[in-house]
Short mmCIF file of C-alpha atoms in Angstrom, two decimals:
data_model
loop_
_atom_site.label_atom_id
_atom_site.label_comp_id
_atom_site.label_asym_id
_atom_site.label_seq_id
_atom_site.Cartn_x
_atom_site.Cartn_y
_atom_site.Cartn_z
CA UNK A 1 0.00 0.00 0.00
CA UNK A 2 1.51 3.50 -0.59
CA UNK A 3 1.13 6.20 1.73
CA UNK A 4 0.94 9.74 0.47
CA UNK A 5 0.79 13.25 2.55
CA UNK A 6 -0.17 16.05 1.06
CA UNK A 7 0.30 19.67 3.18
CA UNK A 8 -1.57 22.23 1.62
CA UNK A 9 -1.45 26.11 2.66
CA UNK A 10 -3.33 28.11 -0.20
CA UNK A 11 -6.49 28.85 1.96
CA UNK A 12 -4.38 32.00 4.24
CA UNK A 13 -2.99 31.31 7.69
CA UNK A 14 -4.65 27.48 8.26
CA UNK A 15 -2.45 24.89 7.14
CA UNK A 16 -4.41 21.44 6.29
CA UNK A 17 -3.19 17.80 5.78
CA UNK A 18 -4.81 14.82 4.57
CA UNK A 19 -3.33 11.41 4.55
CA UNK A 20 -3.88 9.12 1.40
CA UNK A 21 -3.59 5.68 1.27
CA UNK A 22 -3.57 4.35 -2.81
CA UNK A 23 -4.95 7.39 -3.61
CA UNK A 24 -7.93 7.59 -1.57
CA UNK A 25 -8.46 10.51 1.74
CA UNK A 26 -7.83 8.76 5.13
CA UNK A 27 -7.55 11.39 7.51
CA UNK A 28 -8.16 15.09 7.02
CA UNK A 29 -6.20 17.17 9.78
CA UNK A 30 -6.52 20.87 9.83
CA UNK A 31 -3.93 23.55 12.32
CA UNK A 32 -4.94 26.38 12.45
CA UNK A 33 -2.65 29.45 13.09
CA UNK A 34 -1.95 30.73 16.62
CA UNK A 35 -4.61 28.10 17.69
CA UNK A 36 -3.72 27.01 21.07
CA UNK A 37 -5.02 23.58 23.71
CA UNK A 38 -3.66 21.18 21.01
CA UNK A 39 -4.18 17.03 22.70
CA UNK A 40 -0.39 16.72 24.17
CA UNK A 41 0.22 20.06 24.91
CA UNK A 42 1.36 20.77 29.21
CA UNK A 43 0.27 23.72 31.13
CA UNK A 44 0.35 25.29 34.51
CA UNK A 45 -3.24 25.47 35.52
CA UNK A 46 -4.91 27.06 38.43
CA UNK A 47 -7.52 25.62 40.31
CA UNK A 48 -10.41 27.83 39.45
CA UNK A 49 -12.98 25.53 41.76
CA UNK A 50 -13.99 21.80 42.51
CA UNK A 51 -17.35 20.27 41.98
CA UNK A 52 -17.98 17.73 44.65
CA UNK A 53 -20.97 16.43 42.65
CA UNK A 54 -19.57 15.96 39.19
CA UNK A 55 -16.01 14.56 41.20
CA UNK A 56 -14.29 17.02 39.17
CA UNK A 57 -12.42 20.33 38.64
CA UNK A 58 -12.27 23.35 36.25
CA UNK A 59 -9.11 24.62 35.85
CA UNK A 60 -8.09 28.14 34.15
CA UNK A 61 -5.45 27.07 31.67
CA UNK A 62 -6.01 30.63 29.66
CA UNK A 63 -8.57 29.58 27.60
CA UNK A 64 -12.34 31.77 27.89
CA UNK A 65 -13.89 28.68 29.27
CA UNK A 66 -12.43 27.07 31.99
CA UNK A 67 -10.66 23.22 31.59
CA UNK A 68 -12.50 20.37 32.81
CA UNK A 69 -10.47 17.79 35.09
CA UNK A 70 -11.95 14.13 36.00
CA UNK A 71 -10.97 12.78 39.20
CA UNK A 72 -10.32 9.81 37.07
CA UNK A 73 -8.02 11.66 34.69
CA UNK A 74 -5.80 12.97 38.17
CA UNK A 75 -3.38 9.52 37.43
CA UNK A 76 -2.76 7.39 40.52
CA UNK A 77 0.72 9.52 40.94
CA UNK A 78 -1.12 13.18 41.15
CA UNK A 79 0.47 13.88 44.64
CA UNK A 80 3.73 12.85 43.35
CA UNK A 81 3.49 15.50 40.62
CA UNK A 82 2.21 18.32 43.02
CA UNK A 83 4.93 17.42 45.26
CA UNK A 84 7.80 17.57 42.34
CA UNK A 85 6.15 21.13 41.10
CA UNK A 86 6.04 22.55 44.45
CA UNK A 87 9.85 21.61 44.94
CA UNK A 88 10.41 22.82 41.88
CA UNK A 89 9.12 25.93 41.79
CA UNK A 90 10.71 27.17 45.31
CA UNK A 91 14.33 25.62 43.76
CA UNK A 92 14.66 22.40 45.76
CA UNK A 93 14.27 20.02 43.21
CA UNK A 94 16.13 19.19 39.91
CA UNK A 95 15.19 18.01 37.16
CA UNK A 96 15.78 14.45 37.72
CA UNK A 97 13.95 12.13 39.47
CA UNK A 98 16.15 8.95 40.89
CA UNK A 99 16.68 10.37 43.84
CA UNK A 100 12.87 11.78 44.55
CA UNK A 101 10.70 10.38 46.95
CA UNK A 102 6.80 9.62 45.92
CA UNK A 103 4.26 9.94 47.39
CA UNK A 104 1.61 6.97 47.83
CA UNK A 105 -0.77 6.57 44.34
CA UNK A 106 -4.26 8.02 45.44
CA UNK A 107 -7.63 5.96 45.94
CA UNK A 108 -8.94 5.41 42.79
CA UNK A 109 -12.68 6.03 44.48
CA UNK A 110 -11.53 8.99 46.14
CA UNK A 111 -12.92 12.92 46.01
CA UNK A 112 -11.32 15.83 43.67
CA UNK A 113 -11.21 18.00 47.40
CA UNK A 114 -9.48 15.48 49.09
CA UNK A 115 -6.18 16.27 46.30
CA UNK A 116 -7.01 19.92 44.98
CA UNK A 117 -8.07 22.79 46.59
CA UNK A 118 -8.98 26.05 44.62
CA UNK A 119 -6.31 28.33 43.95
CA UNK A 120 -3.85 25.98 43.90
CA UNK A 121 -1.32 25.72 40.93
CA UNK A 122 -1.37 21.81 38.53
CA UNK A 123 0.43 20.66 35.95
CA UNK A 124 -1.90 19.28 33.24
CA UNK A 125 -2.12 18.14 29.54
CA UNK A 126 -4.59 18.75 26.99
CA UNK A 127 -6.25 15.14 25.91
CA UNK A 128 -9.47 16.77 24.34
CA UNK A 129 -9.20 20.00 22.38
CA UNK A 130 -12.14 22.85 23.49
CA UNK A 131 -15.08 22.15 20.78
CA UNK A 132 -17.84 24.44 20.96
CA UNK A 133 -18.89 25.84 24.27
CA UNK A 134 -16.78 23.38 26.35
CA UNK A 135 -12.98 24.23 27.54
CA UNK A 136 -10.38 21.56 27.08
CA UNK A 137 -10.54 18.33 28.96
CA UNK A 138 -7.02 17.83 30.43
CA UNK A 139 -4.94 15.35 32.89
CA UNK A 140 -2.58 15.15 34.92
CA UNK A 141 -1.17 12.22 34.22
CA UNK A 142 1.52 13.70 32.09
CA UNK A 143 3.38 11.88 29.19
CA UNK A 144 5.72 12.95 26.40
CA UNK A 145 5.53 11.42 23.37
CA UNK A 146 8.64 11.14 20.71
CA UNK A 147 9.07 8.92 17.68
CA UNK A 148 9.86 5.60 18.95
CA UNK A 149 9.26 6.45 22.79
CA UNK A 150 6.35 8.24 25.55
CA UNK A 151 8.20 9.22 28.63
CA UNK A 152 6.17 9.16 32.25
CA UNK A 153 7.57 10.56 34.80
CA UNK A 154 6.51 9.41 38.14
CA UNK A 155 6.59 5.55 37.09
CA UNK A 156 9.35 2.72 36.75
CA UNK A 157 6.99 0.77 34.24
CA UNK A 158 8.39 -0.20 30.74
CA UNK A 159 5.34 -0.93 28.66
CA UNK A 160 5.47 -2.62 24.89
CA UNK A 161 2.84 -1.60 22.19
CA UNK A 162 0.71 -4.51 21.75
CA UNK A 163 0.78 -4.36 17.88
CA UNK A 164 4.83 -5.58 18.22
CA UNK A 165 3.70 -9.18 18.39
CA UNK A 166 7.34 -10.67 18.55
CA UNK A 167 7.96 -11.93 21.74
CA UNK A 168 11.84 -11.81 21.26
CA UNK A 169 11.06 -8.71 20.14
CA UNK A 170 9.10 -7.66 22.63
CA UNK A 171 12.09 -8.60 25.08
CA UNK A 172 14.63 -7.20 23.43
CA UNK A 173 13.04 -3.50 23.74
CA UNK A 174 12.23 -3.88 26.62
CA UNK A 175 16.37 -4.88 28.09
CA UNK A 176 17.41 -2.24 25.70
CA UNK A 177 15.12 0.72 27.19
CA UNK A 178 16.00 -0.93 30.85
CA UNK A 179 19.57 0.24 29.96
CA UNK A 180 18.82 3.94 29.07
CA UNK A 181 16.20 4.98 30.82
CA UNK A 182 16.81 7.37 33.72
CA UNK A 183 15.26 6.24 36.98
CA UNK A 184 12.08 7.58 38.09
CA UNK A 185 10.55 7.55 34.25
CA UNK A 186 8.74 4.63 32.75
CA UNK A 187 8.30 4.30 28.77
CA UNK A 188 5.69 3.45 26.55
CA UNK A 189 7.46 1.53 23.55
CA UNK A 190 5.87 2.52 20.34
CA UNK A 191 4.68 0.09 17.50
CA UNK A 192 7.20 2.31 15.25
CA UNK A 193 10.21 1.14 17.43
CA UNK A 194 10.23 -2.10 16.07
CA UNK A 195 13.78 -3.49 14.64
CA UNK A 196 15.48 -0.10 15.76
CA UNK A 197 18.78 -0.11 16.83
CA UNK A 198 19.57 1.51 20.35
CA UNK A 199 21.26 4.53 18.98
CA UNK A 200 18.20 5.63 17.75
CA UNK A 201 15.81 4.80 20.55
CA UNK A 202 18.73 6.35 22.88
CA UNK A 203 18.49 9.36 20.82
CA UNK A 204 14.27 9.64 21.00
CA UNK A 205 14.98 9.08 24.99
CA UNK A 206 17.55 12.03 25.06
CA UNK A 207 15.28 14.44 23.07
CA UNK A 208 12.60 13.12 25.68
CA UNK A 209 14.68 14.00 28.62
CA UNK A 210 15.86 17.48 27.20
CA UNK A 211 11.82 18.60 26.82
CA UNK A 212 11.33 17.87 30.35
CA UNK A 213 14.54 19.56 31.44
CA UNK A 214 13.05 22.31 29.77
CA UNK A 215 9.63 22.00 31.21
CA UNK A 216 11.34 21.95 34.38
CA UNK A 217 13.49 25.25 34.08
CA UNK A 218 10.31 26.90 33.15
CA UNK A 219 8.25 26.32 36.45
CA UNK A 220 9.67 28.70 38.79
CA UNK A 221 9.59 31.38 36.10
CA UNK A 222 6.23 31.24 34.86
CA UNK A 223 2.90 31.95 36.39
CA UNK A 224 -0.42 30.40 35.37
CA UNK A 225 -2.03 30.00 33.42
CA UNK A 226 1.12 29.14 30.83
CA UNK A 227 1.79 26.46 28.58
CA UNK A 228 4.58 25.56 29.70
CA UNK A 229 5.25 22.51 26.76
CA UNK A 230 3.60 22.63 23.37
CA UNK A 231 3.29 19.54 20.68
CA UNK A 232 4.98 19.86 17.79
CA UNK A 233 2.86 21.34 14.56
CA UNK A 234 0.32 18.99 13.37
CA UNK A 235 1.80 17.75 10.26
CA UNK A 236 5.29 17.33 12.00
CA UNK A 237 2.97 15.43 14.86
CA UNK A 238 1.36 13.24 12.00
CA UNK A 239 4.65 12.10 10.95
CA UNK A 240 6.19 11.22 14.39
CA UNK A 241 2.65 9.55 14.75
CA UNK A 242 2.46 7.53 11.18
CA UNK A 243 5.27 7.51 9.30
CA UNK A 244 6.82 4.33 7.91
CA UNK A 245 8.06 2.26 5.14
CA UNK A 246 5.06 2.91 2.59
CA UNK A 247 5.24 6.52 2.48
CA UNK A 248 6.16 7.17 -1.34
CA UNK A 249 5.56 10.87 -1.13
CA UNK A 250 5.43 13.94 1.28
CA UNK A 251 3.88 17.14 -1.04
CA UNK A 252 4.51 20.74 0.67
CA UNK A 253 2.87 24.03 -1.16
CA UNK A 254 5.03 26.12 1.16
CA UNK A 255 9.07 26.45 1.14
CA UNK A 256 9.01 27.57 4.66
CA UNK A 257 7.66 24.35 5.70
CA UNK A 258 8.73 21.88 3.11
CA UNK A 259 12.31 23.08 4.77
CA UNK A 260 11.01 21.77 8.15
CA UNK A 261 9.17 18.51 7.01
CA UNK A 262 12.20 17.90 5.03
CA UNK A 263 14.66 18.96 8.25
CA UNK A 264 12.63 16.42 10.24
CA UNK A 265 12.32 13.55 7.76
CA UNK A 266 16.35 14.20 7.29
CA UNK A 267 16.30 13.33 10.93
CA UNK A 268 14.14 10.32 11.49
CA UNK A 269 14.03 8.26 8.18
CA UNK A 270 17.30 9.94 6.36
CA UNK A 271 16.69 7.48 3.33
CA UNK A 272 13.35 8.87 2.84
CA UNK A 273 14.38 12.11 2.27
CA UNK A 274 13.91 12.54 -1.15
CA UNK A 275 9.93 11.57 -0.83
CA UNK A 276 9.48 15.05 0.21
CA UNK A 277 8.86 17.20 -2.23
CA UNK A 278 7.92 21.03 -2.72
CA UNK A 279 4.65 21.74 -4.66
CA UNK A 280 4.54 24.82 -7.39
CA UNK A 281 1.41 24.08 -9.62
CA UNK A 282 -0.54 26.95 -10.04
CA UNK A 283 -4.11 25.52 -8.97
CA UNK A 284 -4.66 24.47 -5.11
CA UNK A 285 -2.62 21.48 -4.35
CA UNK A 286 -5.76 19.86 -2.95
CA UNK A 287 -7.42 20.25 -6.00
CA UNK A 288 -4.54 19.01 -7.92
CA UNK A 289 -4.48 15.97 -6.25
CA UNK A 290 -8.20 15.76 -6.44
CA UNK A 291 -8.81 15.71 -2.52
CA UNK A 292 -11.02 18.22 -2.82
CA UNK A 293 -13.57 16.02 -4.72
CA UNK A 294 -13.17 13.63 -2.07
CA UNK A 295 -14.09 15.40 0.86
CA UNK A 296 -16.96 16.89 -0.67
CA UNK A 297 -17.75 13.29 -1.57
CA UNK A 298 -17.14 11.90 2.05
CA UNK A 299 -18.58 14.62 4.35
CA UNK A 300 -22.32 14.28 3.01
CA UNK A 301 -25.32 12.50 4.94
CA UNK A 302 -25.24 9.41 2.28
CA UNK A 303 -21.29 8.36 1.89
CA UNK A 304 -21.65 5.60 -1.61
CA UNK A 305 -19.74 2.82 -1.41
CA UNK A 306 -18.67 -0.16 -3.35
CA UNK A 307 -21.14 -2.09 -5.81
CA UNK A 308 -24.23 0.18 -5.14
CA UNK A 309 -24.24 0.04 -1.55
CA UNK A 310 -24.25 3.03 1.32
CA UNK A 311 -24.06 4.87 4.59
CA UNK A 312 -25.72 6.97 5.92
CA UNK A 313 -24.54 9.02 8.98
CA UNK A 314 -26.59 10.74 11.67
CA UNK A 315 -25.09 13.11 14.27
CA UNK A 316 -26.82 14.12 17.05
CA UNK A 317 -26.15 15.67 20.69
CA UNK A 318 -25.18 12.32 22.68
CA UNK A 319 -23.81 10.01 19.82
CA UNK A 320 -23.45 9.18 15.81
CA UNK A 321 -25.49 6.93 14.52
CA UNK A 322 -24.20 4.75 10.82
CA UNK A 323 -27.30 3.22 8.88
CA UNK A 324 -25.85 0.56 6.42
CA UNK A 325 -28.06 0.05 3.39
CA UNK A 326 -27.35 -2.88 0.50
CA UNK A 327 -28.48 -0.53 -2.17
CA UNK A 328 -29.49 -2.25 -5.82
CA UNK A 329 -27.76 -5.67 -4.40
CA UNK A 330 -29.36 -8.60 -5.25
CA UNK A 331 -32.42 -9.02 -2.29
CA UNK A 332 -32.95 -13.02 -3.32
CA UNK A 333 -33.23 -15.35 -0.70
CA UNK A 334 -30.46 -17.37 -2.00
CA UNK A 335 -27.79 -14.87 -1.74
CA UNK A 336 -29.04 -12.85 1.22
CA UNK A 337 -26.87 -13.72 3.77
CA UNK A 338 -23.79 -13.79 1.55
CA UNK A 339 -24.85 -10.03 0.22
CA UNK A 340 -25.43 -9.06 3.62
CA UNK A 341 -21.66 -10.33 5.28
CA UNK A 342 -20.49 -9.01 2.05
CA UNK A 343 -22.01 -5.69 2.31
CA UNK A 344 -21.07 -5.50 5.87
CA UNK A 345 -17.78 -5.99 5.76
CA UNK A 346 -17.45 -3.15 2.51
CA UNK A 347 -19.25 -1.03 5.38
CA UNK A 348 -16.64 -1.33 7.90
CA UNK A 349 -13.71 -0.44 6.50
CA UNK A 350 -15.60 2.54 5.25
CA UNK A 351 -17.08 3.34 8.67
CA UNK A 352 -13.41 2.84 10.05
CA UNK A 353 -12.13 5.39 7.39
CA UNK A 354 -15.40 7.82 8.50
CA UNK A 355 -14.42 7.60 11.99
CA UNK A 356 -10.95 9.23 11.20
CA UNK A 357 -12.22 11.36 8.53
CA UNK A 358 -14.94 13.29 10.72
CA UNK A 359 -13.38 13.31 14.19
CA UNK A 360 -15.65 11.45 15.29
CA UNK A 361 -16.15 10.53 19.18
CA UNK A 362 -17.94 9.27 22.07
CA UNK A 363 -20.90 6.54 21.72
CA UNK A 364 -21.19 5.40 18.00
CA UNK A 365 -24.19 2.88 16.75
CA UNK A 366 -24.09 1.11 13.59
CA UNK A 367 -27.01 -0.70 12.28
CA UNK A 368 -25.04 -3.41 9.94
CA UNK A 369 -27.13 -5.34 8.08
CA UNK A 370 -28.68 -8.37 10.01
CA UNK A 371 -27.21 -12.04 9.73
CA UNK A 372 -28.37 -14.99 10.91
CA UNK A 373 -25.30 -17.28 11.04
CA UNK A 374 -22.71 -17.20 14.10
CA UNK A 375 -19.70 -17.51 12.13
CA UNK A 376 -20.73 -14.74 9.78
CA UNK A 377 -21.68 -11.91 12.77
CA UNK A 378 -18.14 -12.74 14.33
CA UNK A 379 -16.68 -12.20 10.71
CA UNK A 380 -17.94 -8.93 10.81
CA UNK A 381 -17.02 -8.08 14.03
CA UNK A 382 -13.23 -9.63 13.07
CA UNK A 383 -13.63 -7.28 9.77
CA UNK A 384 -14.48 -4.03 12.24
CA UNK A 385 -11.61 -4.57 14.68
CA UNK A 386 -9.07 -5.41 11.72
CA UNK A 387 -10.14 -2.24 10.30
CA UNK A 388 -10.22 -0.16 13.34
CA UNK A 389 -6.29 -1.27 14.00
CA UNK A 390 -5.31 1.46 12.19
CA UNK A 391 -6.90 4.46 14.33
CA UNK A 392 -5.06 6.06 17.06
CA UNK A 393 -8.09 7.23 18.97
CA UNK A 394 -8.40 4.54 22.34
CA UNK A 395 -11.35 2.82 21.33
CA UNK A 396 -13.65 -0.42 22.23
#
């Protein structure tokens, strides 16, 4: 399968980004200029008040509505963090942690008042960007996240993605990131780490460590609310996220930041280099590339599909709902069931592809098509999950 990115500037200040895969739009990514509260991004919040009854706080992390924070979303090692800041920030503390005491992990069925009070200064990161009237949902269970590696302070764990199969594998990244970690931090191993020698996992860890020496010099200086670490740009972030073996081509419409995909590409994948490549047509660059008629085509109420058949997608205030229809398929009795598993399965790599396309989030129903064999239904739901391997939204 080849890959394809295509960064297009030509509509003023917003930058936008859509991923193809043979040719066809798989995610649609859009940064806007001087937009803050992107997901990753760490601030210094301040407690603005708690809400006994909802278990949670809202936090002022300078946006015009105030942050929501879950008592769920502290992390087990919240004191630990307040501690470290508060040491911090009156100059008893450095930056690393092998020597720093923690505190005990809270109750998980504990109260928001019992850990912050209002007024009080917390580290948090953005995991849900504002939409509409709502503020950011944040944590603060803080990670980092580089290429191969997510850094968590606070934690001796060494976790493996569970797409790296391998069980040598598996083992072998887990001795070598036992050998260059520095104490106090646990890792995340990314899927993308796979067959990489230590040099470069040493080198993701050392970037890792010099953002939160960074973070660190900035607490005593800065007052909240202050972001205090910000995620790379999106397309850069899309890269570190994505990138691999298939990409055949990375198309930039602007030399300012063809220079920097290229600088970063240079950096990571050195032999892939020459993939990126600067865009000088004199139409749109989405246009060119006819992404344009592809959104318009996949953004509608009815989204067609393969050999007649189609979606079609509600939204409403508490969930999405996906209707699939057979179309002009063959309704005999015969050939029912096989039209319907085959339809169905056509329906969920499309409904995979929708989910990524639209954002979308939260509950999501999907009236398939109804089957009355076992084997068939679990086909389907294989089908779903083999499709939905692909998204990096948490899902179930």
């Amino acid at each position: 399968m080849s890959t394809e990115l295509i960064i297009d500037s030509s509509n003023g200040s917003d930058v936008q980004i859509a991923l193809l895969k043979d040719g066809r739009l798989h995610e649609l990514q859009k940064e806007v200029e001087g937009r803050q509260f992107q997901v990753g991004d760490i601030y210094l919040g301040k407690v603005k008040k708690t809400v006994p009854g909802l278990n949670a706080a809202f936090v002022d992390v300078g946006y015009e509505k105030d942050a929501f924070l879950h008592y769920h979303d502290l992390g087990p090692q919240v004191k630990s963090l307040l501690k470290y800041q508060k040491r911090t920030t009156t100059g008893r503390q450095k930056w690393a942690l092998e020597n720093f005491q923690r505190e005990q992990d809270i109750n998980k069925n504990g109260k928001i008042d019992e850990v912050l009070k209002k007024g009080m200064d917390v580290l948090v990161q953005v995991a849900k960007e504002p939409i509409s009237t709502k503020g950011p949902r944040i944590s603060s269970e803080i990670s980092i996240a580089g290429r191969y590696l997510v850094l968590m302070p606070f934690s001796d764990r060494i976790s493996v993605s569970s797409k790296i199969p391998d069980r040598e594998e598996r083992n072998r990244l887990r001795r070598l990131i036992e050998s260059i970690r520095p104490k106090g931090f646990g890792v995340i191993i990314r899927t993308v780490a796979t067959g990489k020698k230590v040099a470069d996992l040493h080198q993701d860890m050392n970037d890792l460590v010099k953002r939160w020496k960074n973070m660190h010099r900035l607490l005593p200086r800065k007052k909240a609310p202050y972001r205090i670490l910000t995620e790379m740009d999106r397309a850069t972030a899309i890269l570190r996220d994505v990138f691999n073996e298939s990409f055949s081509s990375i198309v930039v419409d602007d030399e300012e930041l063809f220079n920097d995909v290229k600088e970063y590409i240079g950096t990571i994948a050195p032999e892939k280099e020459n993939i990126v490549k600067l865009y000088q047509g004199r139409i749109p660059s989405f246009e060119h590339f006819g992404i344009e008629r592809q959104i318009k085509a996949a953004f509608g109420r009815s989204v067609s599909m393969s050999k007649g058949a189609y979606l079609i997608v509600e939204h409403t205030e508490a969930l999405h709902v996906v209707d699939v229809n057979s179309g002009n398929r063959s309704n005999s009795k015969e050939n029912q069931e096989q039209n319907a598993l085959e339809v169905n399965l056509i329906a969920a790599k499309e409904i995979a592809r929708q989910l990524r396309l639209r954002d979308m989030g939260g509950i999501i129903v999907v009236d398939f098509i109804d089957m009355q064999k076992k084997e068939n239904r679990q086909a389907l739901y294989n089908g779903l999950k083999e499709a939905m391997d692909e998204d990096r939204a948490k899902h179930k």
